[in-house]
Amino acid sequence: MKIGRKVPPAAAPIGWKDLWHGAIGILFPEQSIQLFEEEIRAHFGVRDAFLVSSGTAALTLTLMGLRSSSRRTEVVIPAYTCFSVAAAVLKAGLRPVLCDINPSTFDFDHALLERTLNGNTLCVVAHHLFGIPSDIERVRALCRARGIFVVEDAAQAMGVESNGRSLGTLGDVGIFSLGRGKTITCGSGGIIVTNSAQIADAIGRRCRELAASRLGDVLKDFVKIVLTAVFIRPRLYWLPAALPFLRLGQTIFPKDVSLKRLSGMKAGVLREWRTRLRESNRIRSDASAYFSQRLSIGLANGPSHPYLRLPIFAATPAERNRIYSRSERQGLGLSVAYPTPINEIPEISVAFNGRRFPSAQRVAEHLLTIPIHHWLSENDKRAIADCVGTSGRAVRSRALWRKAS
């Protein structure tokens, strides 16, 4: 533990002006929510948008809506992804089915995906992990003839485009996350977007049944956001990071998923979200370009892509652990991302009958992520580059990032 300065692995800034708008949202919740919803629809060019309490809630409600129109019960997800994706599938009363990934792109292994789909597949959840675009059109081509929905998990890719189109709008329905480690944040929150009237009606029915946050809960959330705005700064982050009960930086499988509407206060905190989103992605693009040059990393999406966190691939698991330990001693914020594939999550591993997913396992053992957010100083960048580059065998990012043929 480094006392005095510690870079958070992921962070999105919240300014005092944002907090002021949040306070206004407490007083005028309906107006704040309506304005934010209208701006989301206009910005992403979608028919409908729904605002809920978290990205996991957004995915859960999406799956519940899709389930209401079909007797199918299986949801195909990547074998290496955020643990909350599997939790959302289970909360929706559906069965997660894993498909191994292409370790060069974090996307599905599409040959395996085609063999995984069957007559009981309700939908495929395709993610843009760390903001790296998946091939949604290829997934849709596989699913279209089979009557399978494509859910686009853009929780880590808000504001990112692929071929001039916004990620999150390419599938049948898309979700974004507003959690504290995402591109922009209001503490926690989620967004569902779709251009399908049928899907919107099904999701809308469930969203209208959600309880609104009580005033006491809203005020508690506001205090949490204020504390986040203060303690996310590297000179103070070591304080909450030293408190074990907060479990900061740990990957936790959520045993339950709270389903609520987004509060007016949180919508208010996001009053200037478009400006914050542009600035955040610009900063991330610049930082990724810096590390690409310093570490000679070949990035498939180019050095100036706005990654949420910059993934690198260590030569061996032991080398990964050495780099990570060195980063922890220096307070540099490198992370091992998700520690296991989905099939090895202790709480749900029995559901996968001992099946193995070798590419997902390889990624889990070799992957590190570099922070590239707003709070990274030039000194931090140089220190991170020195930390990662200390060993000539440290990084094989070219192998990881080479586009699949």
Short mmCIF file of C-alpha atoms in Angstrom, two decimals:
data_model
loop_
_atom_site.label_atom_id
_atom_site.label_comp_id
_atom_site.label_asym_id
_atom_site.label_seq_id
_atom_site.Cartn_x
_atom_site.Cartn_y
_atom_site.Cartn_z
CA MET A 1 0.00 0.00 0.00
CA LYS A 2 1.41 3.37 -1.06
CA ILE A 3 0.33 6.10 1.35
CA GLY A 4 0.08 9.62 -0.04
CA ARG A 5 -0.70 8.96 -3.70
CA LYS A 6 -2.47 6.10 -5.46
CA VAL A 7 -3.90 6.19 -8.96
CA PRO A 8 -7.36 4.57 -9.22
CA PRO A 9 -7.51 1.82 -11.89
CA ALA A 10 -10.55 3.49 -13.44
CA ALA A 11 -12.19 6.84 -12.76
CA ALA A 12 -14.47 9.50 -14.16
CA PRO A 13 -14.32 13.01 -12.72
CA ILE A 14 -17.29 14.73 -11.07
CA GLY A 15 -16.97 18.49 -10.68
CA TRP A 16 -18.55 20.88 -8.21
CA LYS A 17 -20.78 22.20 -10.97
CA ASP A 18 -22.06 18.68 -11.58
CA LEU A 19 -22.88 18.36 -7.88
CA TRP A 20 -24.78 21.65 -8.02
CA HIS A 21 -26.87 20.32 -10.90
CA GLY A 22 -27.43 17.17 -8.84
CA ALA A 23 -28.82 19.27 -6.00
CA ILE A 24 -31.20 20.92 -8.47
CA GLY A 25 -32.22 17.44 -9.61
CA ILE A 26 -33.29 16.64 -6.06
CA LEU A 27 -35.68 19.59 -6.16
CA PHE A 28 -36.93 19.03 -9.72
CA PRO A 29 -36.51 15.27 -10.38
CA GLU A 30 -39.04 14.79 -13.21
CA GLN A 31 -37.65 17.68 -15.25
CA SER A 32 -34.07 16.45 -14.82
CA ILE A 33 -34.98 12.90 -15.85
CA GLN A 34 -37.04 13.99 -18.84
CA LEU A 35 -34.29 16.32 -20.11
CA PHE A 36 -31.59 13.65 -19.80
CA GLU A 37 -33.76 11.06 -21.54
CA GLU A 38 -34.53 13.43 -24.42
CA GLU A 39 -30.84 14.25 -24.84
CA ILE A 40 -29.89 10.57 -24.93
CA ARG A 41 -32.47 9.84 -27.64
CA ALA A 42 -31.35 12.80 -29.74
CA HIS A 43 -27.61 12.21 -29.31
CA PHE A 44 -27.71 8.51 -30.21
CA GLY A 45 -30.52 8.78 -32.75
CA VAL A 46 -32.69 6.15 -31.07
CA ARG A 47 -36.45 5.76 -30.78
CA ASP A 48 -36.53 5.01 -27.05
CA ALA A 49 -34.28 5.35 -24.01
CA PHE A 50 -34.82 4.11 -20.46
CA LEU A 51 -32.91 5.33 -17.40
CA VAL A 52 -32.32 2.90 -14.54
CA SER A 53 -30.21 2.42 -11.42
CA SER A 54 -27.16 0.63 -12.90
CA GLY A 55 -25.71 -0.94 -16.02
CA THR A 56 -26.47 -4.37 -14.55
CA ALA A 57 -30.08 -3.31 -13.97
CA ALA A 58 -30.22 -2.09 -17.58
CA LEU A 59 -29.10 -5.49 -18.88
CA THR A 60 -31.41 -7.37 -16.51
CA LEU A 61 -34.48 -5.36 -17.55
CA THR A 62 -33.54 -5.75 -21.20
CA LEU A 63 -33.38 -9.53 -20.84
CA MET A 64 -36.66 -9.57 -18.91
CA GLY A 65 -38.29 -7.65 -21.72
CA LEU A 66 -36.96 -10.02 -24.39
CA ARG A 67 -37.99 -13.03 -22.32
CA SER A 68 -41.61 -11.82 -22.21
CA SER A 69 -41.94 -12.25 -25.98
CA SER A 70 -40.38 -15.71 -26.31
CA ARG A 71 -40.28 -19.16 -24.74
CA ARG A 72 -36.53 -19.40 -25.32
CA THR A 73 -34.40 -19.41 -22.17
CA GLU A 74 -30.71 -19.31 -23.14
CA VAL A 75 -28.50 -16.23 -23.34
CA VAL A 76 -25.10 -16.56 -25.01
CA ILE A 77 -22.40 -14.41 -23.42
CA PRO A 78 -18.59 -14.23 -23.80
CA ALA A 79 -16.68 -16.61 -21.53
CA TYR A 80 -14.51 -13.67 -20.49
CA THR A 81 -16.53 -10.59 -19.56
CA CYS A 82 -17.72 -8.57 -16.58
CA PHE A 83 -19.11 -10.82 -13.85
CA SER A 84 -22.26 -8.66 -13.70
CA VAL A 85 -23.28 -9.88 -17.17
CA ALA A 86 -23.81 -13.41 -15.86
CA ALA A 87 -25.56 -12.03 -12.77
CA ALA A 88 -28.02 -10.12 -14.96
CA VAL A 89 -28.84 -13.24 -16.97
CA LEU A 90 -29.62 -15.19 -13.81
CA LYS A 91 -31.62 -12.32 -12.29
CA ALA A 92 -33.77 -12.29 -15.44
CA GLY A 93 -34.57 -15.98 -14.89
CA LEU A 94 -32.57 -17.14 -17.89
CA ARG A 95 -29.66 -19.54 -18.44
CA PRO A 96 -26.20 -18.19 -19.34
CA VAL A 97 -24.42 -20.14 -22.09
CA LEU A 98 -20.74 -19.36 -22.62
CA CYS A 99 -18.86 -18.99 -25.87
CA ASP A 100 -15.08 -18.71 -25.94
CA ILE A 101 -13.47 -15.55 -27.24
CA ASN A 102 -10.86 -14.53 -29.77
CA PRO A 103 -7.99 -13.40 -27.48
CA SER A 104 -6.79 -10.98 -30.14
CA THR A 105 -9.96 -8.90 -29.99
CA PHE A 106 -11.98 -9.94 -26.87
CA ASP A 107 -14.85 -10.54 -29.31
CA PHE A 108 -16.51 -13.94 -29.72
CA ASP A 109 -14.73 -16.68 -31.57
CA HIS A 110 -17.33 -16.48 -34.34
CA ALA A 111 -16.85 -20.04 -35.56
CA LEU A 112 -17.61 -21.24 -32.03
CA LEU A 113 -20.50 -18.80 -31.71
CA GLU A 114 -22.24 -20.26 -34.74
CA ARG A 115 -22.03 -23.75 -33.20
CA THR A 116 -23.25 -22.46 -29.83
CA LEU A 117 -26.53 -21.03 -31.14
CA ASN A 118 -29.57 -23.30 -31.09
CA GLY A 119 -33.35 -23.30 -31.10
CA ASN A 120 -33.46 -22.28 -27.44
CA THR A 121 -31.17 -19.24 -27.80
CA LEU A 122 -33.11 -16.11 -26.88
CA CYS A 123 -30.32 -13.61 -27.47
CA VAL A 124 -26.59 -13.04 -27.74
CA VAL A 125 -24.96 -10.41 -25.51
CA ALA A 126 -22.02 -8.96 -27.45
CA HIS A 127 -19.71 -6.71 -25.44
CA HIS A 128 -17.32 -3.90 -26.33
CA LEU A 129 -14.83 -4.76 -23.60
CA PHE A 130 -12.61 -1.83 -22.54
CA GLY A 131 -14.26 0.18 -25.33
CA ILE A 132 -12.96 -2.11 -28.10
CA PRO A 133 -15.63 -2.61 -30.77
CA SER A 134 -16.96 -6.11 -31.35
CA ASP A 135 -18.14 -7.14 -34.79
CA ILE A 136 -21.84 -6.58 -34.19
CA GLU A 137 -22.77 -6.93 -37.86
CA ARG A 138 -21.21 -10.38 -37.96
CA VAL A 139 -23.13 -11.39 -34.83
CA ARG A 140 -26.36 -10.05 -36.29
CA ALA A 141 -25.80 -11.98 -39.52
CA LEU A 142 -25.56 -15.21 -37.50
CA CYS A 143 -28.60 -14.38 -35.39
CA ARG A 144 -30.99 -12.81 -37.88
CA ALA A 145 -32.05 -15.97 -39.71
CA ARG A 146 -32.48 -17.82 -36.42
CA GLY A 147 -34.77 -15.24 -34.82
CA ILE A 148 -32.22 -14.46 -32.10
CA PHE A 149 -31.95 -10.98 -30.57
CA VAL A 150 -28.61 -9.18 -30.34
CA VAL A 151 -28.05 -7.23 -27.13
CA GLU A 152 -25.15 -4.80 -27.36
CA ASP A 153 -23.28 -4.37 -24.08
CA ALA A 154 -21.71 -0.94 -24.50
CA ALA A 155 -21.29 -0.40 -20.75
CA GLN A 156 -17.59 0.35 -21.31
CA ALA A 157 -17.91 2.12 -24.65
CA MET A 158 -20.20 5.13 -24.30
CA GLY A 159 -19.33 7.73 -26.93
CA VAL A 160 -17.17 5.34 -28.98
CA GLU A 161 -17.88 4.91 -32.69
CA SER A 162 -17.22 2.17 -35.22
CA ASN A 163 -17.30 3.11 -38.91
CA GLY A 164 -19.06 6.34 -38.01
CA ARG A 165 -21.82 4.67 -35.96
CA SER A 166 -22.23 4.86 -32.20
CA LEU A 167 -21.57 1.67 -30.29
CA GLY A 168 -24.70 0.70 -28.39
CA THR A 169 -26.96 1.44 -31.36
CA LEU A 170 -25.88 -1.38 -33.69
CA GLY A 171 -27.79 -4.29 -32.12
CA ASP A 172 -31.48 -4.79 -31.47
CA VAL A 173 -31.02 -3.12 -28.10
CA GLY A 174 -28.03 -1.58 -26.34
CA ILE A 175 -27.04 -0.71 -22.79
CA PHE A 176 -24.64 1.80 -21.24
CA SER A 177 -23.31 2.09 -17.70
CA LEU A 178 -22.82 5.24 -15.64
CA GLY A 179 -20.84 3.56 -12.84
CA ARG A 180 -17.97 5.37 -11.17
CA GLY A 181 -15.30 3.60 -13.25
CA LYS A 182 -16.93 4.28 -16.61
CA THR A 183 -16.37 7.08 -19.12
CA ILE A 184 -18.82 9.41 -17.35
CA THR A 185 -20.52 8.79 -14.04
CA CYS A 186 -23.25 9.82 -11.63
CA GLY A 187 -22.11 7.28 -9.05
CA SER A 188 -24.19 4.49 -10.57
CA GLY A 189 -26.75 4.33 -13.34
CA GLY A 190 -27.71 2.60 -16.55
CA ILE A 191 -29.24 3.41 -19.91
CA ILE A 192 -31.16 1.19 -22.34
CA VAL A 193 -31.56 2.30 -25.97
CA THR A 194 -33.43 0.72 -28.87
CA ASN A 195 -35.06 1.53 -32.20
CA SER A 196 -37.48 -1.40 -31.95
CA ALA A 197 -41.02 -0.51 -30.93
CA GLN A 198 -41.68 -4.11 -29.86
CA ILE A 199 -38.62 -4.27 -27.63
CA ALA A 200 -39.27 -0.79 -26.24
CA ASP A 201 -42.83 -1.70 -25.29
CA ALA A 202 -41.67 -4.85 -23.48
CA ILE A 203 -38.90 -3.06 -21.60
CA GLY A 204 -41.06 -0.03 -20.92
CA ARG A 205 -43.67 -2.13 -19.14
CA ARG A 206 -41.03 -3.36 -16.72
CA CYS A 207 -39.45 0.04 -16.23
CA ARG A 208 -42.81 1.61 -15.37
CA GLU A 209 -43.18 -0.96 -12.58
CA LEU A 210 -39.89 0.06 -10.97
CA ALA A 211 -39.92 1.92 -7.69
CA ALA A 212 -38.53 5.43 -7.57
CA SER A 213 -35.81 6.09 -5.00
CA ARG A 214 -37.04 7.49 -1.70
CA LEU A 215 -35.77 10.91 -0.64
CA GLY A 216 -33.63 9.41 2.12
CA ASP A 217 -31.94 7.09 -0.36
CA VAL A 218 -31.42 9.95 -2.81
CA LEU A 219 -29.71 12.04 -0.12
CA LYS A 220 -27.46 9.09 0.83
CA ASP A 221 -26.54 8.64 -2.83
CA PHE A 222 -25.75 12.35 -3.09
CA VAL A 223 -23.36 12.12 -0.12
CA LYS A 224 -21.68 9.10 -1.76
CA ILE A 225 -21.21 11.04 -4.99
CA VAL A 226 -19.69 13.97 -3.10
CA LEU A 227 -17.27 11.60 -1.36
CA THR A 228 -16.43 9.96 -4.68
CA ALA A 229 -15.74 13.36 -6.25
CA VAL A 230 -13.28 14.12 -3.45
CA PHE A 231 -11.57 10.78 -2.83
CA ILE A 232 -11.19 9.62 -6.45
CA ARG A 233 -8.26 12.04 -6.71
CA PRO A 234 -4.91 10.21 -6.57
CA ARG A 235 -3.63 12.19 -3.57
CA LEU A 236 -6.64 10.96 -1.55
CA TYR A 237 -7.64 7.68 -3.21
CA TRP A 238 -5.27 5.68 -0.99
CA LEU A 239 -7.58 6.40 1.96
CA PRO A 240 -10.70 4.55 0.71
CA ALA A 241 -8.48 1.97 -1.01
CA ALA A 242 -7.06 1.09 2.41
CA LEU A 243 -10.51 0.26 3.83
CA PRO A 244 -11.10 -3.47 3.22
CA PHE A 245 -14.88 -3.34 3.59
CA LEU A 246 -15.16 -1.04 0.55
CA ARG A 247 -13.52 -3.77 -1.59
CA LEU A 248 -12.31 -1.19 -4.11
CA GLY A 249 -10.62 -2.72 -7.12
CA GLN A 250 -12.03 -6.18 -6.42
CA THR A 251 -14.15 -8.07 -8.94
CA ILE A 252 -17.27 -9.22 -7.10
CA PHE A 253 -20.07 -11.41 -8.40
CA PRO A 254 -23.29 -9.61 -7.39
CA LYS A 255 -25.59 -12.04 -5.63
CA ASP A 256 -28.55 -9.74 -6.20
CA VAL A 257 -29.31 -6.96 -8.66
CA SER A 258 -31.29 -3.93 -7.49
CA LEU A 259 -33.80 -2.75 -10.08
CA LYS A 260 -34.82 0.89 -9.70
CA ARG A 261 -35.33 3.99 -11.78
CA LEU A 262 -32.55 6.52 -12.14
CA SER A 263 -33.13 9.33 -9.67
CA GLY A 264 -33.59 12.96 -10.65
CA MET A 265 -30.52 13.80 -8.59
CA LYS A 266 -28.31 11.50 -10.68
CA ALA A 267 -29.84 12.79 -13.90
CA GLY A 268 -28.97 16.28 -12.65
CA VAL A 269 -25.35 15.31 -11.99
CA LEU A 270 -25.22 14.37 -15.69
CA ARG A 271 -26.59 17.74 -16.87
CA GLU A 272 -23.43 18.44 -18.91
CA TRP A 273 -22.80 14.81 -19.86
CA ARG A 274 -22.08 15.44 -23.53
CA THR A 275 -19.23 17.84 -22.77
CA ARG A 276 -17.86 15.48 -20.14
CA LEU A 277 -18.11 12.52 -22.53
CA ARG A 278 -16.21 14.29 -25.32
CA GLU A 279 -13.49 15.46 -22.93
CA SER A 280 -13.15 12.06 -21.28
CA ASN A 281 -12.75 10.24 -24.59
CA ARG A 282 -10.26 12.85 -25.82
CA ILE A 283 -8.12 12.36 -22.72
CA ARG A 284 -8.29 8.58 -23.04
CA SER A 285 -7.34 8.77 -26.70
CA ASP A 286 -4.31 10.93 -25.93
CA ALA A 287 -3.19 8.63 -23.11
CA SER A 288 -3.54 5.49 -25.22
CA ALA A 289 -1.46 7.14 -27.96
CA TYR A 290 1.25 7.94 -25.40
CA PHE A 291 1.46 4.37 -24.11
CA SER A 292 1.30 2.94 -27.61
CA GLN A 293 4.42 4.90 -28.50
CA ARG A 294 6.31 4.41 -25.23
CA LEU A 295 5.63 0.66 -25.01
CA SER A 296 5.61 -0.06 -28.77
CA ILE A 297 2.14 -1.55 -28.52
CA GLY A 298 0.39 -2.37 -31.79
CA LEU A 299 -3.27 -1.50 -31.21
CA ALA A 300 -5.83 -2.95 -33.63
CA ASN A 301 -8.11 0.06 -33.30
CA GLY A 302 -5.26 2.52 -33.63
CA PRO A 303 -3.24 4.33 -30.97
CA SER A 304 -5.78 7.13 -30.51
CA HIS A 305 -8.82 5.01 -29.75
CA PRO A 306 -10.69 6.03 -26.56
CA TYR A 307 -10.22 2.84 -24.56
CA LEU A 308 -11.82 2.74 -21.12
CA ARG A 309 -8.66 1.08 -19.80
CA LEU A 310 -5.72 0.07 -21.96
CA PRO A 311 -5.26 -3.73 -22.00
CA ILE A 312 -1.80 -5.25 -22.31
CA PHE A 313 -0.84 -8.90 -22.46
CA ALA A 314 2.05 -10.12 -20.29
CA ALA A 315 4.31 -12.83 -21.65
CA THR A 316 3.57 -15.16 -18.74
CA PRO A 317 1.21 -15.18 -15.74
CA ALA A 318 4.24 -14.83 -13.46
CA GLU A 319 5.40 -11.75 -15.37
CA ARG A 320 1.88 -10.31 -15.14
CA ASN A 321 1.92 -10.77 -11.38
CA ARG A 322 5.36 -9.15 -11.08
CA ILE A 323 4.28 -6.09 -13.04
CA TYR A 324 1.07 -5.82 -11.03
CA SER A 325 2.92 -6.11 -7.70
CA ARG A 326 5.39 -3.44 -8.81
CA SER A 327 2.48 -1.17 -9.75
CA GLU A 328 0.80 -1.72 -6.37
CA ARG A 329 3.98 -0.78 -4.51
CA GLN A 330 4.24 2.45 -6.52
CA GLY A 331 0.49 3.24 -6.47
CA LEU A 332 0.22 3.31 -10.29
CA GLY A 333 -3.26 1.81 -10.70
CA LEU A 334 -2.62 -1.14 -13.02
CA SER A 335 -5.30 -3.81 -12.71
CA VAL A 336 -5.60 -7.51 -13.50
CA ALA A 337 -9.17 -6.88 -14.76
CA TYR A 338 -11.44 -9.93 -14.32
CA PRO A 339 -9.50 -12.64 -12.46
CA THR A 340 -11.24 -15.68 -13.98
CA PRO A 341 -13.43 -16.67 -16.91
CA ILE A 342 -17.17 -16.73 -16.15
CA ASN A 343 -17.17 -20.54 -15.77
CA GLU A 344 -14.80 -20.28 -12.79
CA ILE A 345 -16.86 -17.83 -10.72
CA PRO A 346 -17.30 -19.86 -7.52
CA GLU A 347 -20.95 -18.92 -6.98
CA ILE A 348 -22.07 -20.22 -10.41
CA SER A 349 -19.33 -22.56 -11.65
CA VAL A 350 -21.53 -25.64 -11.17
CA ALA A 351 -23.86 -24.38 -13.91
CA PHE A 352 -21.20 -24.97 -16.59
CA ASN A 353 -20.58 -28.66 -15.88
CA GLY A 354 -16.80 -28.41 -15.81
CA ARG A 355 -16.52 -27.02 -19.36
CA ARG A 356 -13.30 -25.19 -20.16
CA PHE A 357 -12.77 -22.12 -22.30
CA PRO A 358 -9.04 -21.98 -23.07
CA SER A 359 -8.85 -18.57 -24.73
CA ALA A 360 -10.82 -16.92 -21.93
CA GLN A 361 -8.56 -18.65 -19.43
CA ARG A 362 -5.45 -17.43 -21.23
CA VAL A 363 -6.70 -13.84 -21.19
CA ALA A 364 -7.60 -14.05 -17.49
CA GLU A 365 -4.07 -15.24 -16.67
CA HIS A 366 -2.09 -12.80 -18.86
CA LEU A 367 -4.10 -9.57 -18.96
CA LEU A 368 -3.27 -6.27 -17.28
CA THR A 369 -4.99 -2.94 -17.81
CA ILE A 370 -3.36 0.47 -17.71
CA PRO A 371 -5.36 3.45 -16.36
CA ILE A 372 -5.78 6.21 -18.94
CA HIS A 373 -8.31 8.47 -17.26
CA HIS A 374 -8.60 12.14 -16.36
CA TRP A 375 -6.58 11.95 -13.12
CA LEU A 376 -3.41 10.53 -14.67
CA SER A 377 -0.53 13.03 -14.53
CA GLU A 378 2.43 13.17 -16.89
CA ASN A 379 4.62 11.82 -14.08
CA ASP A 380 2.15 8.95 -13.62
CA LYS A 381 2.34 8.12 -17.31
CA ARG A 382 6.13 8.02 -17.30
CA ALA A 383 6.16 5.90 -14.14
CA ILE A 384 3.65 3.43 -15.60
CA ALA A 385 5.63 3.13 -18.83
CA ASP A 386 8.80 2.48 -16.82
CA CYS A 387 6.99 -0.07 -14.62
CA VAL A 388 5.61 -2.04 -17.55
CA GLY A 389 8.74 -1.74 -19.66
CA THR A 390 11.21 -2.81 -16.96
CA SER A 391 11.29 -6.34 -18.35
CA GLY A 392 11.92 -6.82 -22.04
CA ARG A 393 9.62 -9.87 -21.90
CA ALA A 394 6.83 -8.01 -20.18
CA VAL A 395 4.38 -7.29 -22.94
CA ARG A 396 3.24 -9.15 -26.02
CA SER A 397 0.49 -6.76 -26.93
CA ARG A 398 0.98 -7.21 -30.66
CA ALA A 399 -0.08 -10.84 -30.33
CA LEU A 400 -3.13 -9.84 -28.34
CA TRP A 401 -4.21 -7.00 -30.57
CA ARG A 402 -3.64 -8.51 -33.99
CA LYS A 403 -6.97 -8.51 -35.78
CA ALA A 404 -8.48 -11.90 -36.46
CA SER A 405 -8.26 -12.93 -40.09
#
